[in-house]
Amino acid sequence: MIETDRKRELDQERLLPFLSDPASYPHHPDSVRLIQTHASFVFLAPPYVYKIKKAVDFGFLDFSTLERRRYFCEREITLNRRLTQDVYLEVLPISEASGTFHFGENGKTVEFAVKMRLLAKDGFLDRRLERGEVTVRDLDRIVAMLTNFYAQQDPGKEIAERGLPGAVRESTDGNFRQTEEFVGSALSPAAYDAIRYYTERFYERHGALFEERVRQGRILDCHGDLHLEHIHLGPQTLNIYDCIEFNDNFRYVDVANDVAFLAMDLDFRRRPDLSRCLVERIAERLEDARMSHLMDFYKCYRAYVRGKVECLHSVAHAAPKEEKEASAERAQSYFRLALRYATADSDPLVLVVMGRIAVGKSTLAKALADELGWELFSSDRMRKTLAGIPLLGRGTASAREQLYAPEMSERTYEALLKAADEHAREGRSVVLDATFGSRSHRDRLRSMLSECTADHCFLEVQAADSVIRERLALRESQADVVSDARLEDFTALANRCQAPAELPPHRLGVIDANGSLESSVRQSLRFLADRQAAKCQDTAVPGSLSQETK
């Protein structure tokens, strides 16, 4: 099968020199530039674009035969004319005669190309965003076109059934199967596990919500691939192009799913303000108060889709090495964003990793910060920085007594809380690594964050005394330990922590750190994913945010 796939690719690649030559085109452009995706060769030959579908079969996309490629070229023209004006022109055959290729039917037809009008590059929404030129008025134009488009679609029975949990699960399960080979490179096993776990838990908790969406007629024949690069704004025109043509089930989706792609892409480009504005205005125009309840779930799905697509391009045979490397990096970024939606939603979260000395909280906090891409603030580092002493130096007994005096502890926690508050107000999530053994410190943090409405939760890391003693003993031979605590300090420090009994279940995860770091990371991410899956803004779930009393 692999040999057959490779033969198809090689046969098709014979066309690349012909399609890269300006002399091959009837209008003789000055230049031709090739852009590749995981599924297409796109040739920019001003003032036109010629798109060739790659002879690939990814399961969810099958362009393996010439007849299938012709059919999907025609489908691309028909479907994309719904949201474009004078962009999709025609399907052109490419033929071979006497060993040479040409456009037209004279000879043996070997390929088909979609001919499009080339749009001015400055009008694409991703480029406008890079220049800081996207305004709320621009969003209003997009919202108006999309909502009018959705209003014209008929939610027939076949389409509506694609919104049921079982049908949606086909797409998410397919994504997970198709990315298994990239686990360990593009995303870690723990991240893969957490995103899958979140997805399953969401289905379990919110099946009735999916069914309600079907009854309300929210499942439509949508665009299916609605992100920044597929929207072009001109002074008088708006074109939303390149919808999904290769798999109807990817277009037969909840409107919330369709909108989530663009909202996710705005988050990815660090414009959560525009993302929120987009969702709010579309929901308002569609009178869809429940759209926001599904938004993080579908944004997680869409970020994962983009990660998958970038992974596929990163191993595409004909793609240049630089493109493959860039795609591999983008895949990691998209998977990290999917993990964020699965564990902390679209708003900032202050994650506190707490526990007694040497339970492994600092190691776990760093691993979680790395997985999530959040900044880490550690009390050990903060304390020594404030005291002006080397991070890896261990002072005398009297110096340590001064370093860990109540006044210095207060300064340390004050600095930690300030860092958390600043990040939360700026819309950034953060990991705090500290004992947080005093209820007063926990209460101060929670009170402070309530003022800026930032979410927060605690992970209490636990380990057996024997494990703690063993780890403390090992520190004598380790040169990279910031904490000054050693085995002789165990008795004095072991019982200083006040149990966090005041924290409600959804604010406190208990992590068993007696085993491996991988196990602790997996437990932590699953706790966050379970907590995230439980959220539903208008449903009172036991232990949910809506039931918490401050």
Coordinates of C-alpha atoms in Angstrom, one line a residue:
M1 CA 0.0 0.0 0.0
I2 CA 2.8 2.4 0.9
E3 CA 4.5 1.5 -2.4
T4 CA 1.3 2.3 -4.3
D5 CA 1.0 5.6 -2.6
R6 CA 4.6 6.5 -3.4
K7 CA 4.1 5.6 -7.0
R8 CA 1.1 7.9 -7.3
E9 CA 3.1 10.7 -5.8
L10 CA 6.0 10.2 -8.1
D11 CA 3.8 10.0 -11.2
Q12 CA 2.2 13.3 -10.2
E13 CA 5.5 15.0 -9.4
R14 CA 6.4 14.7 -13.1
L15 CA 4.0 17.6 -13.6
L16 CA 5.8 20.0 -11.2
P17 CA 8.5 21.3 -13.7
F18 CA 5.7 22.0 -16.2
L19 CA 3.5 23.8 -13.7
S20 CA 6.4 25.8 -12.4
D21 CA 7.3 27.2 -15.9
P22 CA 5.6 30.5 -16.8
A23 CA 5.7 29.5 -20.4
S24 CA 3.3 26.6 -19.7
Y25 CA 0.4 29.0 -19.0
P26 CA -1.8 30.5 -21.7
H27 CA -1.5 34.0 -20.2
H28 CA 2.3 33.8 -19.8
P29 CA 2.8 35.2 -16.3
D30 CA 6.1 36.8 -15.4
S31 CA 6.7 34.3 -12.6
V32 CA 5.2 31.2 -11.0
R33 CA 5.5 30.4 -7.3
L34 CA 4.7 27.0 -5.8
I35 CA 3.1 26.7 -2.3
Q36 CA 2.4 23.3 -0.9
T37 CA -0.2 22.1 1.7
H38 CA -0.6 18.6 3.0
A39 CA -3.2 17.9 0.2
S40 CA -2.4 20.3 -2.7
F41 CA 0.2 21.9 -4.9
V42 CA -0.8 25.6 -5.4
F43 CA 0.8 27.6 -8.2
L44 CA 0.6 31.4 -8.0
A45 CA 0.7 32.6 -11.6
P46 CA -0.6 36.2 -11.5
P47 CA -3.3 37.1 -12.0
Y48 CA -4.5 33.5 -11.4
V49 CA -3.9 30.6 -9.1
Y50 CA -3.9 27.0 -10.2
K51 CA -4.5 24.3 -7.6
I52 CA -3.6 20.6 -8.1
K53 CA -4.9 18.1 -5.6
K54 CA -2.1 15.7 -4.4
A55 CA -2.6 12.0 -5.2
V56 CA -2.9 11.1 -1.5
D57 CA -5.2 9.1 0.7
F58 CA -5.2 10.1 4.3
G59 CA -8.4 8.2 5.1
F60 CA -10.4 11.3 5.9
L61 CA -9.3 12.7 2.5
D62 CA -8.9 10.5 -0.6
F63 CA -7.6 12.0 -3.8
S64 CA -5.9 8.7 -4.9
T65 CA -7.5 8.4 -8.3
L66 CA -7.7 10.9 -11.2
E67 CA -11.5 10.6 -11.3
R68 CA -11.7 11.4 -7.6
R69 CA -9.5 14.5 -8.1
R70 CA -11.7 15.7 -11.0
Y71 CA -14.8 15.2 -8.9
F72 CA -13.4 17.1 -5.9
C73 CA -12.1 19.9 -8.2
E74 CA -15.7 20.4 -9.4
R75 CA -17.0 20.2 -5.9
E76 CA -14.5 22.8 -4.8
I77 CA -15.8 25.2 -7.4
T78 CA -19.5 24.7 -6.5
L79 CA -19.1 24.8 -2.8
N80 CA -16.8 27.8 -2.6
R81 CA -18.9 30.0 -4.8
R82 CA -21.3 30.2 -1.9
L83 CA -19.1 32.6 0.0
T84 CA -17.0 34.1 -2.8
Q85 CA -17.5 36.5 -5.7
D86 CA -15.7 35.9 -9.0
V87 CA -12.9 34.0 -7.4
Y88 CA -13.4 30.3 -8.5
L89 CA -13.4 30.3 -12.3
E90 CA -13.2 26.8 -13.8
V91 CA -11.7 23.3 -13.7
L92 CA -9.0 22.8 -16.3
P93 CA -7.7 19.5 -17.6
I94 CA -4.0 18.9 -18.0
S95 CA -3.1 16.6 -20.8
E96 CA -0.1 14.8 -22.2
A97 CA 0.7 14.4 -25.9
S98 CA 4.0 13.3 -27.5
G99 CA 5.7 13.4 -24.1
T100 CA 4.8 17.0 -23.3
F101 CA 2.1 18.5 -21.0
H102 CA -0.3 21.2 -21.8
F103 CA -3.6 22.7 -20.5
G104 CA -6.6 21.4 -22.4
E105 CA -8.1 18.1 -23.6
N106 CA -5.9 17.3 -26.6
G107 CA -4.2 14.1 -25.7
K108 CA -4.4 11.9 -22.6
T109 CA -5.8 13.8 -19.6
V110 CA -3.4 13.2 -16.7
E111 CA -4.6 15.8 -14.1
F112 CA -7.1 18.5 -13.3
A113 CA -6.5 22.0 -11.9
V114 CA -8.8 24.4 -10.2
K115 CA -8.3 27.9 -11.7
M116 CA -8.9 30.8 -9.4
R117 CA -8.4 34.6 -9.5
L118 CA -5.4 35.7 -7.4
L119 CA -6.4 38.0 -4.6
A120 CA -4.3 40.8 -3.3
K121 CA -2.0 39.5 -0.6
D122 CA -2.5 42.4 1.7
G123 CA -6.2 41.6 2.1
F124 CA -5.9 38.2 3.8
L125 CA -7.0 38.4 7.4
D126 CA -3.9 36.8 8.8
R127 CA -1.7 39.5 7.1
R128 CA -4.0 42.3 8.2
L129 CA -3.8 40.9 11.8
E130 CA 0.0 40.9 11.7
R131 CA -0.1 44.6 10.7
G132 CA -2.6 45.4 13.5
E133 CA -5.3 46.4 10.9
V134 CA -8.2 44.1 11.9
T135 CA -11.0 46.1 13.5
V136 CA -14.3 45.4 15.1
R137 CA -15.9 46.8 11.9
D138 CA -14.0 44.1 9.9
L139 CA -15.4 41.5 12.3
D140 CA -18.9 42.9 11.8
R141 CA -18.5 42.4 8.0
I142 CA -17.4 38.8 8.5
V143 CA -20.2 38.2 11.0
A144 CA -22.8 39.6 8.7
M145 CA -21.7 37.4 5.8
L146 CA -21.4 34.2 7.9
T147 CA -24.7 34.6 9.7
N148 CA -26.5 35.3 6.4
F149 CA -24.9 32.2 5.0
Y150 CA -25.9 30.1 7.9
A151 CA -29.4 31.3 7.7
Q152 CA -29.7 30.1 4.1
Q153 CA -28.6 26.5 4.9
D154 CA -31.2 23.8 5.4
P155 CA -30.6 21.6 8.5
G156 CA -31.9 18.4 6.8
K157 CA -32.1 15.1 8.6
E158 CA -28.8 13.7 7.2
I159 CA -26.9 16.9 8.1
A160 CA -28.6 17.2 11.5
E161 CA -27.5 13.7 12.6
R162 CA -23.9 14.8 12.2
G163 CA -24.3 16.9 15.4
L164 CA -25.2 13.9 17.6
P165 CA -22.4 12.8 20.1
G166 CA -21.7 9.6 18.2
A167 CA -21.1 11.4 14.9
V168 CA -19.0 14.2 16.4
R169 CA -17.0 11.5 18.2
E170 CA -16.1 9.9 14.8
S171 CA -14.2 13.1 13.9
T172 CA -12.4 13.5 17.2
D173 CA -11.6 9.7 17.4
G174 CA -10.3 9.9 13.8
N175 CA -8.0 12.8 14.8
F176 CA -6.5 10.8 17.6
R177 CA -5.9 7.8 15.5
Q178 CA -4.3 9.8 12.7
T179 CA -1.9 11.5 15.1
E180 CA -0.7 8.4 17.1
E181 CA 2.6 8.3 15.1
F182 CA 3.4 11.9 16.1
V183 CA 2.9 11.3 19.9
G184 CA 6.3 11.8 21.5
S185 CA 7.5 14.3 18.9
A186 CA 4.8 16.8 18.1
L187 CA 3.0 16.3 21.4
S188 CA 3.9 14.4 24.6
P189 CA 2.1 11.2 25.7
A190 CA 0.7 13.1 28.7
A191 CA -0.7 15.9 26.5
Y192 CA -2.2 13.4 24.1
D193 CA -3.8 11.5 27.1
A194 CA -5.2 14.7 28.6
I195 CA -6.8 16.0 25.4
R196 CA -8.4 12.6 24.8
Y197 CA -9.5 12.3 28.4
Y198 CA -11.1 15.8 28.3
T199 CA -12.9 15.0 25.0
E200 CA -14.3 11.8 26.4
R201 CA -15.4 13.4 29.7
F202 CA -17.1 16.2 27.7
Y203 CA -19.2 13.8 25.8
E204 CA -20.1 11.9 29.0
R205 CA -21.2 15.1 30.8
H206 CA -22.9 17.1 28.0
G207 CA -24.6 14.6 25.7
A208 CA -27.9 16.3 26.2
L209 CA -26.4 19.6 25.0
F210 CA -25.4 18.0 21.7
E211 CA -28.9 16.6 21.3
E212 CA -30.4 20.0 22.0
R213 CA -28.3 21.6 19.3
V214 CA -29.7 19.1 16.8
R215 CA -33.3 19.8 17.8
Q216 CA -32.7 23.5 17.5
G217 CA -31.4 23.2 13.9
R218 CA -27.9 24.3 14.7
I219 CA -26.2 21.6 12.6
L220 CA -25.8 22.9 9.0
D221 CA -23.7 22.6 5.8
C222 CA -21.0 25.0 6.9
H223 CA -17.6 26.1 5.6
G224 CA -15.7 23.6 7.6
D225 CA -12.2 25.2 7.4
L226 CA -12.9 28.7 8.6
H227 CA -9.6 30.3 9.6
L228 CA -7.7 33.5 9.1
E229 CA -5.9 32.6 5.9
H230 CA -9.3 31.7 4.2
I231 CA -10.8 35.2 4.6
H232 CA -10.0 38.0 2.3
L233 CA -11.1 41.6 2.9
G234 CA -11.1 44.2 0.2
P235 CA -12.4 47.8 0.3
Q236 CA -15.7 46.7 -1.2
T237 CA -15.5 42.9 -1.2
L238 CA -15.3 40.1 1.2
N239 CA -14.4 36.5 0.2
I240 CA -14.4 33.5 2.4
Y241 CA -12.9 30.7 0.4
D242 CA -11.3 27.2 0.5
C243 CA -14.1 25.4 2.3
I244 CA -14.0 21.7 2.9
E245 CA -14.9 19.8 -0.3
F246 CA -13.2 16.5 0.2
N247 CA -15.4 15.2 3.1
D248 CA -19.0 16.3 3.5
N249 CA -19.0 15.2 7.2
F250 CA -16.4 17.9 7.9
R251 CA -18.8 20.5 6.7
Y252 CA -21.9 19.1 8.3
V253 CA -21.2 20.5 11.7
D254 CA -22.6 22.6 14.5
V255 CA -22.4 26.3 13.7
A256 CA -20.5 26.6 17.0
N257 CA -17.9 24.2 15.6
D258 CA -17.5 26.2 12.4
V259 CA -17.1 29.5 14.3
A260 CA -14.7 27.9 16.8
F261 CA -12.1 27.4 14.1
L262 CA -11.8 31.2 13.5
A263 CA -12.1 32.0 17.2
M264 CA -9.3 29.5 17.9
D265 CA -7.1 31.0 15.1
L266 CA -7.5 34.5 16.7
D267 CA -6.5 33.0 20.1
F268 CA -3.5 31.4 18.4
R269 CA -2.5 34.8 17.0
R270 CA -2.8 36.3 20.5
R271 CA -6.0 38.2 19.9
P272 CA -8.4 36.7 22.5
D273 CA -10.3 40.0 22.5
L274 CA -11.2 39.6 18.8
S275 CA -12.0 36.0 19.4
R276 CA -14.5 36.8 22.2
C277 CA -16.0 39.6 20.1
L278 CA -16.5 37.3 17.1
V279 CA -18.3 34.6 19.2
E280 CA -20.4 37.1 21.0
R281 CA -21.6 38.9 17.9
I282 CA -22.3 35.7 15.9
A283 CA -24.2 34.2 18.9
E284 CA -26.2 37.4 19.2
R285 CA -27.2 37.6 15.6
L286 CA -28.1 33.9 15.5
E287 CA -30.0 34.2 18.8
D288 CA -27.8 31.3 20.0
A289 CA -27.3 31.7 23.7
R290 CA -25.8 28.2 24.1
M291 CA -23.0 28.7 21.5
S292 CA -20.5 29.7 24.1
H293 CA -21.1 26.6 26.2
L294 CA -19.5 24.5 23.4
M295 CA -16.9 27.0 22.3
D296 CA -13.9 25.7 24.3
F297 CA -14.7 22.1 23.4
Y298 CA -14.8 22.9 19.7
K299 CA -11.8 25.2 19.9
C300 CA -9.9 22.3 21.4
Y301 CA -11.0 20.1 18.5
R302 CA -10.1 22.7 15.9
A303 CA -6.6 23.4 17.4
Y304 CA -6.0 19.6 17.3
V305 CA -7.1 19.5 13.7
R306 CA -4.6 22.2 12.8
G307 CA -1.9 20.3 14.7
K308 CA -2.7 17.2 12.7
V309 CA -2.6 19.0 9.4
E310 CA 0.8 20.5 10.2
C311 CA 2.1 17.1 11.2
L312 CA 1.0 15.6 7.8
H313 CA 2.7 18.4 5.9
S314 CA 5.9 18.0 8.1
V315 CA 6.3 14.5 6.5
A316 CA 5.1 15.3 3.0
H317 CA 7.6 13.9 0.5
A318 CA 7.7 16.8 -1.9
A319 CA 7.7 19.6 0.6
P320 CA 11.0 21.5 1.1
K321 CA 12.9 20.8 4.3
E322 CA 12.3 24.4 5.6
E323 CA 8.6 24.0 5.2
K324 CA 8.6 20.6 6.9
E325 CA 10.5 22.1 9.9
A326 CA 8.2 25.1 10.1
S327 CA 5.1 22.8 10.0
A328 CA 6.5 20.6 12.8
E329 CA 7.0 23.7 14.9
R330 CA 3.5 24.9 14.2
A331 CA 2.1 21.5 15.0
Q332 CA 3.6 21.7 18.5
S333 CA 2.1 25.1 19.0
Y334 CA -1.4 24.0 17.9
F335 CA -1.3 20.9 20.1
R336 CA -0.2 23.1 23.0
L337 CA -3.2 25.3 22.4
A338 CA -5.5 22.3 22.3
L339 CA -4.1 21.2 25.6
R340 CA -4.8 24.7 27.0
Y341 CA -8.5 24.5 26.0
A342 CA -8.7 21.0 27.5
T343 CA -7.3 22.0 30.8
A344 CA -7.9 25.7 31.4
D345 CA -10.3 27.1 28.8
S346 CA -9.9 30.4 27.0
D347 CA -9.4 32.5 30.2
P348 CA -6.3 32.8 32.4
L349 CA -5.7 30.2 35.1
V350 CA -3.4 30.5 38.1
L351 CA -2.3 26.9 38.9
V352 CA -0.7 26.5 42.3
V353 CA 1.5 23.4 42.8
M354 CA 1.8 23.0 46.6
G355 CA 2.9 20.5 49.2
R356 CA 5.5 19.6 51.8
I357 CA 9.3 19.8 51.2
A358 CA 10.7 17.3 48.7
V359 CA 7.4 15.8 47.6
G360 CA 8.4 16.7 44.1
K361 CA 6.3 19.8 43.6
S362 CA 9.0 21.9 42.0
T363 CA 9.8 19.2 39.5
L364 CA 6.2 18.7 38.7
A365 CA 5.5 22.5 38.5
K366 CA 8.3 22.9 35.9
A367 CA 7.0 19.9 33.9
L368 CA 3.5 21.3 33.8
A369 CA 4.7 24.8 32.9
D370 CA 6.7 23.3 30.0
E371 CA 3.7 21.2 28.8
L372 CA 1.3 24.1 29.0
G373 CA 3.7 26.9 27.8
W374 CA 3.0 29.0 30.9
E375 CA 5.5 31.0 33.0
L376 CA 6.6 29.5 36.2
F377 CA 7.3 31.3 39.5
S378 CA 9.0 29.3 42.2
S379 CA 9.1 30.4 45.9
D380 CA 12.6 28.9 46.3
R381 CA 13.9 31.0 43.4
M382 CA 11.9 34.1 44.4
R383 CA 13.2 33.8 48.0
K384 CA 16.9 33.7 47.1
T385 CA 16.5 36.4 44.5
L386 CA 14.9 38.7 47.0
A387 CA 17.7 37.9 49.5
G388 CA 20.4 38.5 46.9
I389 CA 22.1 35.2 47.3
P390 CA 23.1 32.6 44.6
L391 CA 20.3 30.2 43.6
L392 CA 22.4 27.1 43.9
G393 CA 24.4 28.0 46.9
R394 CA 23.5 26.6 50.4
G395 CA 24.3 29.0 53.2
T396 CA 25.3 28.4 56.8
A397 CA 22.7 27.4 59.4
S398 CA 22.3 31.0 60.5
A399 CA 22.0 32.3 57.0
R400 CA 19.3 29.7 56.3
E401 CA 17.5 30.7 59.4
Q402 CA 17.4 34.3 58.2
L403 CA 16.4 33.2 54.7
Y404 CA 13.4 31.2 56.0
A405 CA 12.4 33.7 58.7
P406 CA 8.7 34.7 58.8
E407 CA 9.5 38.1 57.4
M408 CA 11.3 36.7 54.4
S409 CA 8.5 34.2 53.8
E410 CA 6.0 37.0 53.8
R411 CA 8.0 38.9 51.2
T412 CA 8.3 35.8 49.1
Y413 CA 4.6 35.1 49.1
E414 CA 3.8 38.7 48.5
A415 CA 6.1 38.6 45.4
L416 CA 4.5 35.4 44.2
L417 CA 1.0 36.8 44.6
K418 CA 1.9 40.0 42.8
A419 CA 3.3 38.0 39.8
A420 CA 0.1 35.9 39.7
D421 CA -2.1 38.9 39.8
E422 CA -0.2 40.8 37.1
H423 CA -0.3 37.8 34.7
A424 CA -4.0 37.1 35.3
R425 CA -4.9 40.7 34.6
E426 CA -2.9 40.6 31.4
G427 CA -4.9 37.4 30.4
R428 CA -1.9 35.1 30.9
S429 CA -1.9 31.8 32.8
V430 CA 0.8 31.0 35.3
V431 CA 2.1 28.2 37.5
L432 CA 3.1 28.9 41.1
D433 CA 5.5 26.5 42.9
A434 CA 5.4 27.0 46.7
T435 CA 4.5 25.1 49.8
F436 CA 1.4 27.2 50.4
G437 CA 1.2 25.4 53.7
S438 CA -0.5 28.4 55.4
R439 CA -4.3 28.9 54.9
S440 CA -3.7 32.6 55.2
H441 CA -1.5 32.6 52.1
R442 CA -4.1 30.5 50.2
D443 CA -6.9 32.8 51.2
R444 CA -4.9 35.9 50.2
L445 CA -4.3 34.5 46.8
R446 CA -7.9 33.5 46.3
S447 CA -9.2 36.9 47.5
M448 CA -6.8 38.7 45.2
L449 CA -7.8 36.7 42.1
S450 CA -11.5 37.1 42.8
E451 CA -11.1 40.8 42.2
C452 CA -9.9 40.3 38.7
T453 CA -12.2 37.3 38.2
A454 CA -9.3 35.0 37.3
D455 CA -9.7 31.2 37.7
H456 CA -7.4 29.3 40.0
C457 CA -6.9 25.8 41.4
F458 CA -4.4 24.0 43.6
L459 CA -2.6 20.7 43.1
E460 CA -1.5 19.3 46.5
V461 CA 1.5 17.0 45.8
Q462 CA 1.8 14.1 48.3
A463 CA 4.5 11.5 48.9
A464 CA 5.2 9.1 51.7
D465 CA 7.7 10.1 54.5
S466 CA 10.1 7.4 53.4
V467 CA 10.1 8.8 49.8
I468 CA 10.6 12.3 51.1
R469 CA 13.5 11.2 53.3
E470 CA 15.1 9.4 50.3
R471 CA 14.8 12.5 48.1
L472 CA 16.2 14.8 50.7
A473 CA 19.2 12.5 51.2
L474 CA 19.8 12.5 47.4
R475 CA 20.1 16.3 47.4
E476 CA 23.5 16.1 49.1
S477 CA 24.9 14.8 45.8
Q478 CA 22.9 17.0 43.5
A479 CA 24.3 20.4 42.3
D480 CA 21.2 21.8 40.7
V481 CA 18.9 22.0 43.7
V482 CA 17.7 25.5 44.5
S483 CA 15.9 24.6 47.8
D484 CA 18.1 24.6 50.9
A485 CA 16.0 22.0 52.7
R486 CA 17.9 18.8 53.5
L487 CA 17.4 15.6 55.4
E488 CA 18.2 17.2 58.8
D489 CA 15.4 19.7 58.2
F490 CA 12.7 17.0 57.7
T491 CA 11.4 16.8 61.3
A492 CA 11.3 20.5 61.8
L493 CA 9.5 21.2 58.5
A494 CA 7.3 18.1 58.1
N495 CA 4.3 19.2 60.2
R496 CA 4.3 22.9 59.4
C497 CA 1.7 22.6 56.6
Q498 CA -2.0 23.2 57.3
A499 CA -4.2 20.9 55.3
P500 CA -6.2 22.7 52.6
A501 CA -9.5 21.6 53.9
E502 CA -11.1 24.9 53.0
L503 CA -10.7 24.3 49.3
P504 CA -13.7 22.9 47.4
P505 CA -13.2 19.7 45.3
H506 CA -13.0 21.5 42.0
R507 CA -10.3 23.8 43.4
L508 CA -8.1 21.0 44.8
G509 CA -6.4 18.1 43.1
V510 CA -4.4 15.6 45.1
I511 CA -1.4 14.2 43.2
D512 CA 0.3 11.0 44.3
A513 CA 4.0 11.7 43.6
N514 CA 5.4 8.5 45.0
G515 CA 5.9 7.2 41.5
S516 CA 7.4 8.7 38.4
L517 CA 7.2 12.3 37.2
E518 CA 5.3 11.1 34.1
S519 CA 2.6 9.6 36.4
S520 CA 2.4 12.9 38.3
V521 CA 2.1 15.0 35.2
R522 CA -0.6 12.7 33.8
Q523 CA -2.6 12.8 37.0
S524 CA -2.3 16.6 37.1
L525 CA -3.5 17.1 33.5
R526 CA -6.3 14.7 34.0
F527 CA -7.5 16.6 37.0
L528 CA -7.5 19.8 35.1
A529 CA -9.2 18.2 32.1
D530 CA -11.9 16.7 34.2
R531 CA -12.5 20.0 35.9
Q532 CA -12.7 21.7 32.5
A533 CA -15.1 19.2 31.1
A534 CA -17.4 19.7 34.1
K535 CA -17.9 23.4 33.3
C536 CA -21.1 24.5 31.7
Q537 CA -22.1 28.1 32.3
D538 CA -25.8 27.6 33.0
T539 CA -25.8 24.1 34.5
A540 CA -25.3 23.6 38.3
V541 CA -22.8 20.8 38.5
P542 CA -21.8 19.6 41.9
G543 CA -18.6 21.4 42.9
S544 CA -18.9 23.7 39.9
L545 CA -17.8 27.3 39.9
S546 CA -21.5 28.4 39.9
Q547 CA -22.0 26.7 43.3
E548 CA -18.9 27.9 45.1
T549 CA -19.4 30.3 47.9
K550 CA -16.5 32.7 48.4

